[in-house]
mmCIF file of C-alpha atoms in Angstrom:
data_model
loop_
_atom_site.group_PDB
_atom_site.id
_atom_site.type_symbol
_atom_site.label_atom_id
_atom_site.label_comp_id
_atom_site.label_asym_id
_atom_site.label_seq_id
_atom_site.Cartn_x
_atom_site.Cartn_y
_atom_site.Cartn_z
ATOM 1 C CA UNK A 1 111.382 95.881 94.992
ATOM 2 C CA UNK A 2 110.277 93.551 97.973
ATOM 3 C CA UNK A 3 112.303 90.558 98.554
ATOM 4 C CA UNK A 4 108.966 88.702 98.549
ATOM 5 C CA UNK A 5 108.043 89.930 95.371
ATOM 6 C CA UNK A 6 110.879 90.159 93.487
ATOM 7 C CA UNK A 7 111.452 86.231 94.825
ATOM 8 C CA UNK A 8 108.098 85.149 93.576
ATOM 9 C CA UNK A 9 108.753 87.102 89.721
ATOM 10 C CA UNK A 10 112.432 85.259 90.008
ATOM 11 C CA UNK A 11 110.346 82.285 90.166
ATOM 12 C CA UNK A 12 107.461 82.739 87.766
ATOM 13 C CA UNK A 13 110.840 83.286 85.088
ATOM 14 C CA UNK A 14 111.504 79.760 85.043
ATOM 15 C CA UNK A 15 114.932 78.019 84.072
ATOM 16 C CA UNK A 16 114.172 76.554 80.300
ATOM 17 C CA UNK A 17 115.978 73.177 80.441
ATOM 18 C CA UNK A 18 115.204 71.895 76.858
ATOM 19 C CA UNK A 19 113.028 72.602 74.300
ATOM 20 C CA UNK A 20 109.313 73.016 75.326
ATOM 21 C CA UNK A 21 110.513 72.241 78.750
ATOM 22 C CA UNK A 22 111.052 74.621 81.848
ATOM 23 C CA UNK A 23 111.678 73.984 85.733
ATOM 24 C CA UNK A 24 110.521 76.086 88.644
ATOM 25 C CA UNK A 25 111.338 76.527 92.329
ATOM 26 C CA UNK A 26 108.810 77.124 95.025
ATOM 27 C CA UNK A 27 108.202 79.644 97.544
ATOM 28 C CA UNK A 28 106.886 78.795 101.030
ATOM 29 C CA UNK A 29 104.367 80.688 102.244
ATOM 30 C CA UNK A 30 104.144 78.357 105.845
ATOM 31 C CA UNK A 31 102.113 75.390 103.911
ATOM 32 C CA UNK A 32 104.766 73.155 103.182
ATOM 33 C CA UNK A 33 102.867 71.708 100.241
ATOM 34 C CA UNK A 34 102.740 74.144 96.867
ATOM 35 C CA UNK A 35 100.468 76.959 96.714
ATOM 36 C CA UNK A 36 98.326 76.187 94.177
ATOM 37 C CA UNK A 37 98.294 79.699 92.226
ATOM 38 C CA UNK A 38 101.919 79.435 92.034
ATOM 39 C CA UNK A 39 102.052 76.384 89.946
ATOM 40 C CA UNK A 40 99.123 77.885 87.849
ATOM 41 C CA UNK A 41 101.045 81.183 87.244
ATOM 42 C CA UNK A 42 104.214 78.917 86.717
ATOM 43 C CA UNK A 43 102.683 76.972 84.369
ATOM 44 C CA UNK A 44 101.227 80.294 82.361
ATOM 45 C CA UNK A 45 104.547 81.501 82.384
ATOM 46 C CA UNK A 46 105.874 78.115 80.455
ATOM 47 C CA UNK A 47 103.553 78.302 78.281
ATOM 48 C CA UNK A 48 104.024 82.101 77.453
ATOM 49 C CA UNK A 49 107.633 81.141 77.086
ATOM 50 C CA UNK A 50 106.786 79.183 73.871
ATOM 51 C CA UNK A 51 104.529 81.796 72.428
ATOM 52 C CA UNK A 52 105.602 84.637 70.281
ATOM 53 C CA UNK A 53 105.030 87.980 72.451
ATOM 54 C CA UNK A 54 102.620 89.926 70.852
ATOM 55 C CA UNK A 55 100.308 86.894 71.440
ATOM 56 C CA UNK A 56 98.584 87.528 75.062
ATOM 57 C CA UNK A 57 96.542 85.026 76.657
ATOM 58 C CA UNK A 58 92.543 85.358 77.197
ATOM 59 C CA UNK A 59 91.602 81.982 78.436
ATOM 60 C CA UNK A 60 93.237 78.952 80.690
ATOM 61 C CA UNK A 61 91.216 75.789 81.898
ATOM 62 C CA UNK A 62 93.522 73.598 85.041
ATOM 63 C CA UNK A 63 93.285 70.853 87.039
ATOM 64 C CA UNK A 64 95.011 69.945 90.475
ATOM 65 C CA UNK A 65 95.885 66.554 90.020
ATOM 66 C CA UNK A 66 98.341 65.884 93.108
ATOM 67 C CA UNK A 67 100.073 68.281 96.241
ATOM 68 C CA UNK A 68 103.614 69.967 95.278
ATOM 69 C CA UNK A 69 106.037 70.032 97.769
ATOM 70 C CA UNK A 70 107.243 73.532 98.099
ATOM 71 C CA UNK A 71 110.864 71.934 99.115
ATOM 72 C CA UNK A 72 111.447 70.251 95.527
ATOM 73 C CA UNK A 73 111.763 71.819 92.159
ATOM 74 C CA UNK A 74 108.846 71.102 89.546
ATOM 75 C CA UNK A 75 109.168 70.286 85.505
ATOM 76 C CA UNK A 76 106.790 71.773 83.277
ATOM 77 C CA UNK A 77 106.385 70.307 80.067
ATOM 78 C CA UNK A 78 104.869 72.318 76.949
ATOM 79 C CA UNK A 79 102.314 70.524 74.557
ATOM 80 C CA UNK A 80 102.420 73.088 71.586
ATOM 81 C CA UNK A 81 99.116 71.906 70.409
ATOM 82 C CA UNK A 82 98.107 74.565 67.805
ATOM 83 C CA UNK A 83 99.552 77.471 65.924
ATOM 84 C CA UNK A 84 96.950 79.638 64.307
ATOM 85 C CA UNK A 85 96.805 82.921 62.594
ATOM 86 C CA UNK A 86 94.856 84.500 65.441
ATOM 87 C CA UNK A 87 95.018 82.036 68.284
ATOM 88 C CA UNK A 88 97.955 79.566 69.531
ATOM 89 C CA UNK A 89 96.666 76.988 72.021
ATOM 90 C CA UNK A 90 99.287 75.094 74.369
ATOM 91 C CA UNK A 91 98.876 72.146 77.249
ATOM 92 C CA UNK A 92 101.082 72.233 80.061
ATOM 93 C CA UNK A 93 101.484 68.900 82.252
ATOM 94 C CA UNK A 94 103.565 70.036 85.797
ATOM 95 C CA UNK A 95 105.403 67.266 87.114
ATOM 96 C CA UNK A 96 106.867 66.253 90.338
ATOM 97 C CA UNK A 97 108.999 63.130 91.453
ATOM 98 C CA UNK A 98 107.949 61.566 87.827
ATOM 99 C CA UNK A 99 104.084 62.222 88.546
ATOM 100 C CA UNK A 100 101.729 64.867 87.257
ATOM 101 C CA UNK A 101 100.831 67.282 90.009
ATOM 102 C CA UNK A 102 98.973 69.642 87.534
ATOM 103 C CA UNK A 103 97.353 70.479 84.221
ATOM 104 C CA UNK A 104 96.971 73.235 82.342
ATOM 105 C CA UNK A 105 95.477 74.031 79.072
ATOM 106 C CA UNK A 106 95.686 78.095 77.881
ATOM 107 C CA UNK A 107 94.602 80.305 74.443
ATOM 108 C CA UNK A 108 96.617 82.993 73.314
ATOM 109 C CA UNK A 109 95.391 85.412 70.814
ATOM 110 C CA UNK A 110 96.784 88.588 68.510
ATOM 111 C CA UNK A 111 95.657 91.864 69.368
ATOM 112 C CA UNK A 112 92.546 92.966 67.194
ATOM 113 C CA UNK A 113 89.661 95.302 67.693
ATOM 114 C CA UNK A 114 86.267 94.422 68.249
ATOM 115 C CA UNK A 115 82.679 94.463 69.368
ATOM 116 C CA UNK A 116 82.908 95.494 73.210
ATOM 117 C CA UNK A 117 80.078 95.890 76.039
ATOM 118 C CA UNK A 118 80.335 95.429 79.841
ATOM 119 C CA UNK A 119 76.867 93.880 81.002
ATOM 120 C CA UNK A 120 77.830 93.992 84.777
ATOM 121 C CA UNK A 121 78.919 96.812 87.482
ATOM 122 C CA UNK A 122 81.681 96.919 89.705
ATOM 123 C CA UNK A 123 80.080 97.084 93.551
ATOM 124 C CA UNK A 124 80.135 100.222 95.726
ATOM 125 C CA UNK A 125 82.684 99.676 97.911
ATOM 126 C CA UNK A 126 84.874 101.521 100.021
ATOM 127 C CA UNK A 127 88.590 102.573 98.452
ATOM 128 C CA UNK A 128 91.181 100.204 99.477
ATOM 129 C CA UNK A 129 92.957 102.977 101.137
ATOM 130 C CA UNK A 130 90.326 102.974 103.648
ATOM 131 C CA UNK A 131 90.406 99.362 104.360
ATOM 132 C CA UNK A 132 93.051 97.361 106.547
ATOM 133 C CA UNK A 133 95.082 94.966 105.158
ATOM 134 C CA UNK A 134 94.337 91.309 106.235
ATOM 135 C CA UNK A 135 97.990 90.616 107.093
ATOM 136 C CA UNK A 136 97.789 93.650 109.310
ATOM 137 C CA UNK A 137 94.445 92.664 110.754
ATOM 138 C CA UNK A 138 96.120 88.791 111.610
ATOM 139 C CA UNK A 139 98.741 90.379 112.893
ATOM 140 C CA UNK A 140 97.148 92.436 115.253
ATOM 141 C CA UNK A 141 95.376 88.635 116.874
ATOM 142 C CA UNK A 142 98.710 86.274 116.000
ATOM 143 C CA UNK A 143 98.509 85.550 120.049
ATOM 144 C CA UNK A 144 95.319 84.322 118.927
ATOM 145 C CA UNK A 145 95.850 82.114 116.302
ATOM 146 C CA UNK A 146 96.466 78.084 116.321
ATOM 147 C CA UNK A 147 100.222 77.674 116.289
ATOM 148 C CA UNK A 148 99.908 75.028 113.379
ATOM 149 C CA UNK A 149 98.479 78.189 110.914
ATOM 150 C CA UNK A 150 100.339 80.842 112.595
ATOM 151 C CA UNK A 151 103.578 80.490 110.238
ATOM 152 C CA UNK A 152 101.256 79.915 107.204
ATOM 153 C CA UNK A 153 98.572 83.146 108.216
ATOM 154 C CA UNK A 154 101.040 85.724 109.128
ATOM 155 C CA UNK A 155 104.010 84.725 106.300
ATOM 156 C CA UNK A 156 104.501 87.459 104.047
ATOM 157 C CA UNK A 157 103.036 87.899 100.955
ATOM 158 C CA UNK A 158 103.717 88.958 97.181
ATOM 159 C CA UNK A 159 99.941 90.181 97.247
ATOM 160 C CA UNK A 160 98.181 92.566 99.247
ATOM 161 C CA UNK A 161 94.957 91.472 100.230
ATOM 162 C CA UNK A 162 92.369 94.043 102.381
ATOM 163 C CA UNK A 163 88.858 92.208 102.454
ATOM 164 C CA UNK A 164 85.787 94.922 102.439
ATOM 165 C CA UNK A 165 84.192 92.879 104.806
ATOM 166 C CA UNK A 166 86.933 91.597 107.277
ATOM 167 C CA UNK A 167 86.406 87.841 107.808
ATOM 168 C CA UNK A 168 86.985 86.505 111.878
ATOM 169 C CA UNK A 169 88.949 83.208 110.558
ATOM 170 C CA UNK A 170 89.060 82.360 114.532
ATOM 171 C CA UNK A 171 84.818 82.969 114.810
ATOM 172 C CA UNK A 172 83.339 82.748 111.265
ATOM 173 C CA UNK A 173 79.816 84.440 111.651
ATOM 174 C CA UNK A 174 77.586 83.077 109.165
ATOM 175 C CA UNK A 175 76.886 85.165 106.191
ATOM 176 C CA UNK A 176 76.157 84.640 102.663
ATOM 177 C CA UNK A 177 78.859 83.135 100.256
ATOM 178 C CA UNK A 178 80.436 86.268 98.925
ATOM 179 C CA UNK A 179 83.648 88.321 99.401
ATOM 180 C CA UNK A 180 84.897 91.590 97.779
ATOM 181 C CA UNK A 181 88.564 91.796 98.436
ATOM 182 C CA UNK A 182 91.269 94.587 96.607
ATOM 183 C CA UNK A 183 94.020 92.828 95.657
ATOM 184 C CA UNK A 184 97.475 94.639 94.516
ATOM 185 C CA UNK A 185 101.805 93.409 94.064
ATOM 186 C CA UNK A 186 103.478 94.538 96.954
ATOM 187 C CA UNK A 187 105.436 96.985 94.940
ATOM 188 C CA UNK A 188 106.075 98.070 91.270
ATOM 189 C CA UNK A 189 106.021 95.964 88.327
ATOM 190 C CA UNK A 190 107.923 95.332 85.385
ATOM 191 C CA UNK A 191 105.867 96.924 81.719
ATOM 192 C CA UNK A 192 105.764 93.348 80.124
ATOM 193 C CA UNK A 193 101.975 91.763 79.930
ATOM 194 C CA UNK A 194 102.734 88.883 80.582
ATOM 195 C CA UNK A 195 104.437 89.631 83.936
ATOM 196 C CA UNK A 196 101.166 91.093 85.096
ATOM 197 C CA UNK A 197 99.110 87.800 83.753
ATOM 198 C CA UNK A 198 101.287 85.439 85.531
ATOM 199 C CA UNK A 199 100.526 87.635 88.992
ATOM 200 C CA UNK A 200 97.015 87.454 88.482
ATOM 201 C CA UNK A 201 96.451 84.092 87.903
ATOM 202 C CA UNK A 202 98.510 83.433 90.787
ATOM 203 C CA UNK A 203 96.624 86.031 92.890
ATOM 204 C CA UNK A 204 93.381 84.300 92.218
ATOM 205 C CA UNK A 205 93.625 81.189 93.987
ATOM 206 C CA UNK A 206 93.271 83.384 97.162
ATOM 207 C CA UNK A 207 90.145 83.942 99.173
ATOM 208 C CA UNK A 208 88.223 82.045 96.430
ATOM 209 C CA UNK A 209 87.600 78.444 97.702
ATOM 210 C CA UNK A 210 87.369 79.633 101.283
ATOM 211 C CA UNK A 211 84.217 81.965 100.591
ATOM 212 C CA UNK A 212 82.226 78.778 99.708
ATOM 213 C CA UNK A 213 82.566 78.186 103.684
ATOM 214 C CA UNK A 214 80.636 81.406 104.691
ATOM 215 C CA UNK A 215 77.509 80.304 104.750
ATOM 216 C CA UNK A 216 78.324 77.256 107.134
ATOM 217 C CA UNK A 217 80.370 79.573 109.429
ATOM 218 C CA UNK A 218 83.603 78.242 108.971
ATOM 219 C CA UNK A 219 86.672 78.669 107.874
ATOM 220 C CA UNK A 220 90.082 77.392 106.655
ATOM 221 C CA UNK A 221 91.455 77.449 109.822
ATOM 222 C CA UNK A 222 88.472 75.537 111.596
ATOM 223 C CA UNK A 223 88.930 72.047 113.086
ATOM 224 C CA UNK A 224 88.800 68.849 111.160
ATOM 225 C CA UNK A 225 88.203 70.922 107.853
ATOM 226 C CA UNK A 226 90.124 70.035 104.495
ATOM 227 C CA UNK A 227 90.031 72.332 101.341
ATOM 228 C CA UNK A 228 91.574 71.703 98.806
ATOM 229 C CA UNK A 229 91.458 72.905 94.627
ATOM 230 C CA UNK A 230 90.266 70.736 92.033
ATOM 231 C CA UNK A 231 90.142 73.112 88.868
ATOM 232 C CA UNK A 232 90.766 76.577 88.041
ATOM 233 C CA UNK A 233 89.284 78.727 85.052
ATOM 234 C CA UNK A 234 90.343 82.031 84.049
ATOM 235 C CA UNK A 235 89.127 84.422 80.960
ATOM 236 C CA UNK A 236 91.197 87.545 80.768
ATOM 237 C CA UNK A 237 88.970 90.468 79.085
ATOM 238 C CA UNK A 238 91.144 93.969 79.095
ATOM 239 C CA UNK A 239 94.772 94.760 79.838
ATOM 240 C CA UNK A 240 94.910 95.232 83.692
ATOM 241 C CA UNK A 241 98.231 96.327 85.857
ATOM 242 C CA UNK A 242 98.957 94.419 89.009
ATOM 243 C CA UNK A 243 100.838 97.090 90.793
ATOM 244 C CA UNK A 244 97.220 99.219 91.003
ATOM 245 C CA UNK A 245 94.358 98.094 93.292
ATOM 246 C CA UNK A 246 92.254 95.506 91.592
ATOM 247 C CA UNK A 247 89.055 94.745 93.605
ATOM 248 C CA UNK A 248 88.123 90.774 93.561
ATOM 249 C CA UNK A 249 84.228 90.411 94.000
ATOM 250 C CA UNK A 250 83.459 86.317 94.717
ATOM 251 C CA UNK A 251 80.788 84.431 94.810
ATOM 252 C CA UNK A 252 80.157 80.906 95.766
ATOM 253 C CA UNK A 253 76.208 80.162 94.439
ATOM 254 C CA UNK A 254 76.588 76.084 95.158
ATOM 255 C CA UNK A 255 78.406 73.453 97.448
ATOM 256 C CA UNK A 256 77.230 69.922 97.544
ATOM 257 C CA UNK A 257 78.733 66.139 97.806
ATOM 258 C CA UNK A 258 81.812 67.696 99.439
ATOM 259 C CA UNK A 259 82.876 70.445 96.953
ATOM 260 C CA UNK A 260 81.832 73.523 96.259
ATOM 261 C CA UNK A 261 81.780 75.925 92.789
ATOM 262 C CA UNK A 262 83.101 79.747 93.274
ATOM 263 C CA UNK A 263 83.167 82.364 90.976
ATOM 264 C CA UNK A 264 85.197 85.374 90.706
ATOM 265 C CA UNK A 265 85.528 89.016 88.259
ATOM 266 C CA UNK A 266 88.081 91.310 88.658
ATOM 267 C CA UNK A 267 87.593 95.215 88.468
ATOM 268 C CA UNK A 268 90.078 97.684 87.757
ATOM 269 C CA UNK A 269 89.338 101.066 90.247
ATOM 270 C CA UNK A 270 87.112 102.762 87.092
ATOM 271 C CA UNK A 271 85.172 99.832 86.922
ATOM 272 C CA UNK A 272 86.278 97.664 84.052
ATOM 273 C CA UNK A 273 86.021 94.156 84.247
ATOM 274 C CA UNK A 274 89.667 93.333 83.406
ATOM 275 C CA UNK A 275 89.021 89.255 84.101
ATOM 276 C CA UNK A 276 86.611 86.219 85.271
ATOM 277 C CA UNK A 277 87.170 82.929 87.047
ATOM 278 C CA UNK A 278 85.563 80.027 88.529
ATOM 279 C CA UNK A 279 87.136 76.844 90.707
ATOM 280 C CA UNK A 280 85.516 73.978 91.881
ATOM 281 C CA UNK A 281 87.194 72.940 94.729
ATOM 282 C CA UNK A 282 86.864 70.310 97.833
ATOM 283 C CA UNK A 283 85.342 71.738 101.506
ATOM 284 C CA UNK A 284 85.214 68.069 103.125
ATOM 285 C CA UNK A 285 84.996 68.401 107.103
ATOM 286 C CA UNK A 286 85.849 65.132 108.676
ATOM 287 C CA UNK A 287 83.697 63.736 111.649
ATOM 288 C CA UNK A 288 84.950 64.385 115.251
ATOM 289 C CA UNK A 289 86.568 61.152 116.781
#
């Protein structure tokens, strides 16, 4: 397995300290500051850890309350809030240097059958083995890039990312808010669930705020712009693997009073919506001096 991988899953393990309590380590990927899927995906994972296995979870509702520092370790501490016969429900409070960076809230439910439709299509899009990675394509222009987001842009990855529609982060045309991005783990996974949960949730905080700045032709990388996460919904439909193309089809139908709301599915390659999500999140650019 990848060092960058198999670093991340190390991580995503977590080192149970006392009961309903867990610390992780961080991985920089050239911020400095936490990436905000990794504390969501840690803070699945400590909830998971309290949660018998054949429970799986289908819904988590977070808020980014404060930046990590990617240099310092971070406490997560379980709320086991409800025990059902069908559903267990636990809160998860992240916290750093004594304050809460982060909060999570997740649903985990048995196993049962049901009543099943799918009232929405995967796109036509090309196969993602006919569509350049975006590391490769930043790679190619890294002469190019701003020296303060050259670390951060061409850092490797856990997840693969190759956009259908390549996005110029150095020119931003504008274009209408939406992105369709497969997404996949660098290499092979582990068979547990879970694992493949915690990678996902993780995996979703990318591209998603960012499309919300399409229509203004701009992007993360422009001057004087700050974005930033401010909550993060996921609803997990079918069982999905993480180590086969997923493609990520975004939207972003609203930004106003300095945020902006984006919406995301994810499709497995036949065409199964294996999960949702939505973030509101902060696209503030300052005035020039």
């Amino acid at each position: 397995m990848r060092p960058i991988l198999a670093e991340l899953l190390d991580l995503l393990r977590l080192e149970a300290i006392e009961v309903n309590l867990f610390r992780g380590q961080s991985q920089d990927l050239g911020w400095g500051a936490v990436f905000g899927g990794q504390v969501l995906g840690q803070a699945l994972s400590a909830a998971a850890h309290t949660v018998p296995p054949e429970r799986t979870v289908h819904s988590l509702h977070a808020y980014f309350l404060r930046q990590g520092d990617a240099r310092r370790p971070i406490v997560y501490e379980v709320d086991r809030i409800r025990d059902g016969r069908s559903f267990t429900t636990r809160r998860v409070v992240a916290v750093q240097g004594g304050r809460a960076i982060f909060s999570l809230s997740a649903s985990f439910q048995v196993a049962e059958a049901g009543l099943e439709h799918q009232d929405v299509q995967m796109p036509d899009v090309p196969a993602p083995e006919d569509v350049v990675s975006d590391q490769e394509a930043l790679r190619r222009r890294a002469d190019e890039l701003p020296e303060v987001f050259r670390t951060r842009a061409l850092a490797d990855r856990p997840i693969e990312a190759r956009s259908v529609e390549p996005l110029d982060i150095l020119a931003p045309e504008v274009r209408p808010p939406v992105r369709r991005v497969w997404i996949r783990a660098v290499d092979a996974l582990p068979d547990d669930p879970a694992v493949h949960h915690y990678l996902l949730a993780y995996a979703s905080d990318f591209s998603l705020l960012t499309t919300a700045l399409l229509p203004h032709g701009l992007s993360w990388v422009s001057p004087r712009m700050q974005v930033a996460s401010l909550d993060h919904a996921m609803w997990f439909a079918r069982p999905f693997r993480m180590d086969d193309w997923l493609l990520y089809v975004i939207d972003g139908p609203t930004a106003s009073g300095g945020r902006a709301l984006v919406r995301g599915s994810f499709f497995d390659r036949s065409g199964r919506l294996v999960a949702s999500t939505a973030q509101e999140g902060l696209i503030r650019r300052w005035p020039e001096r």
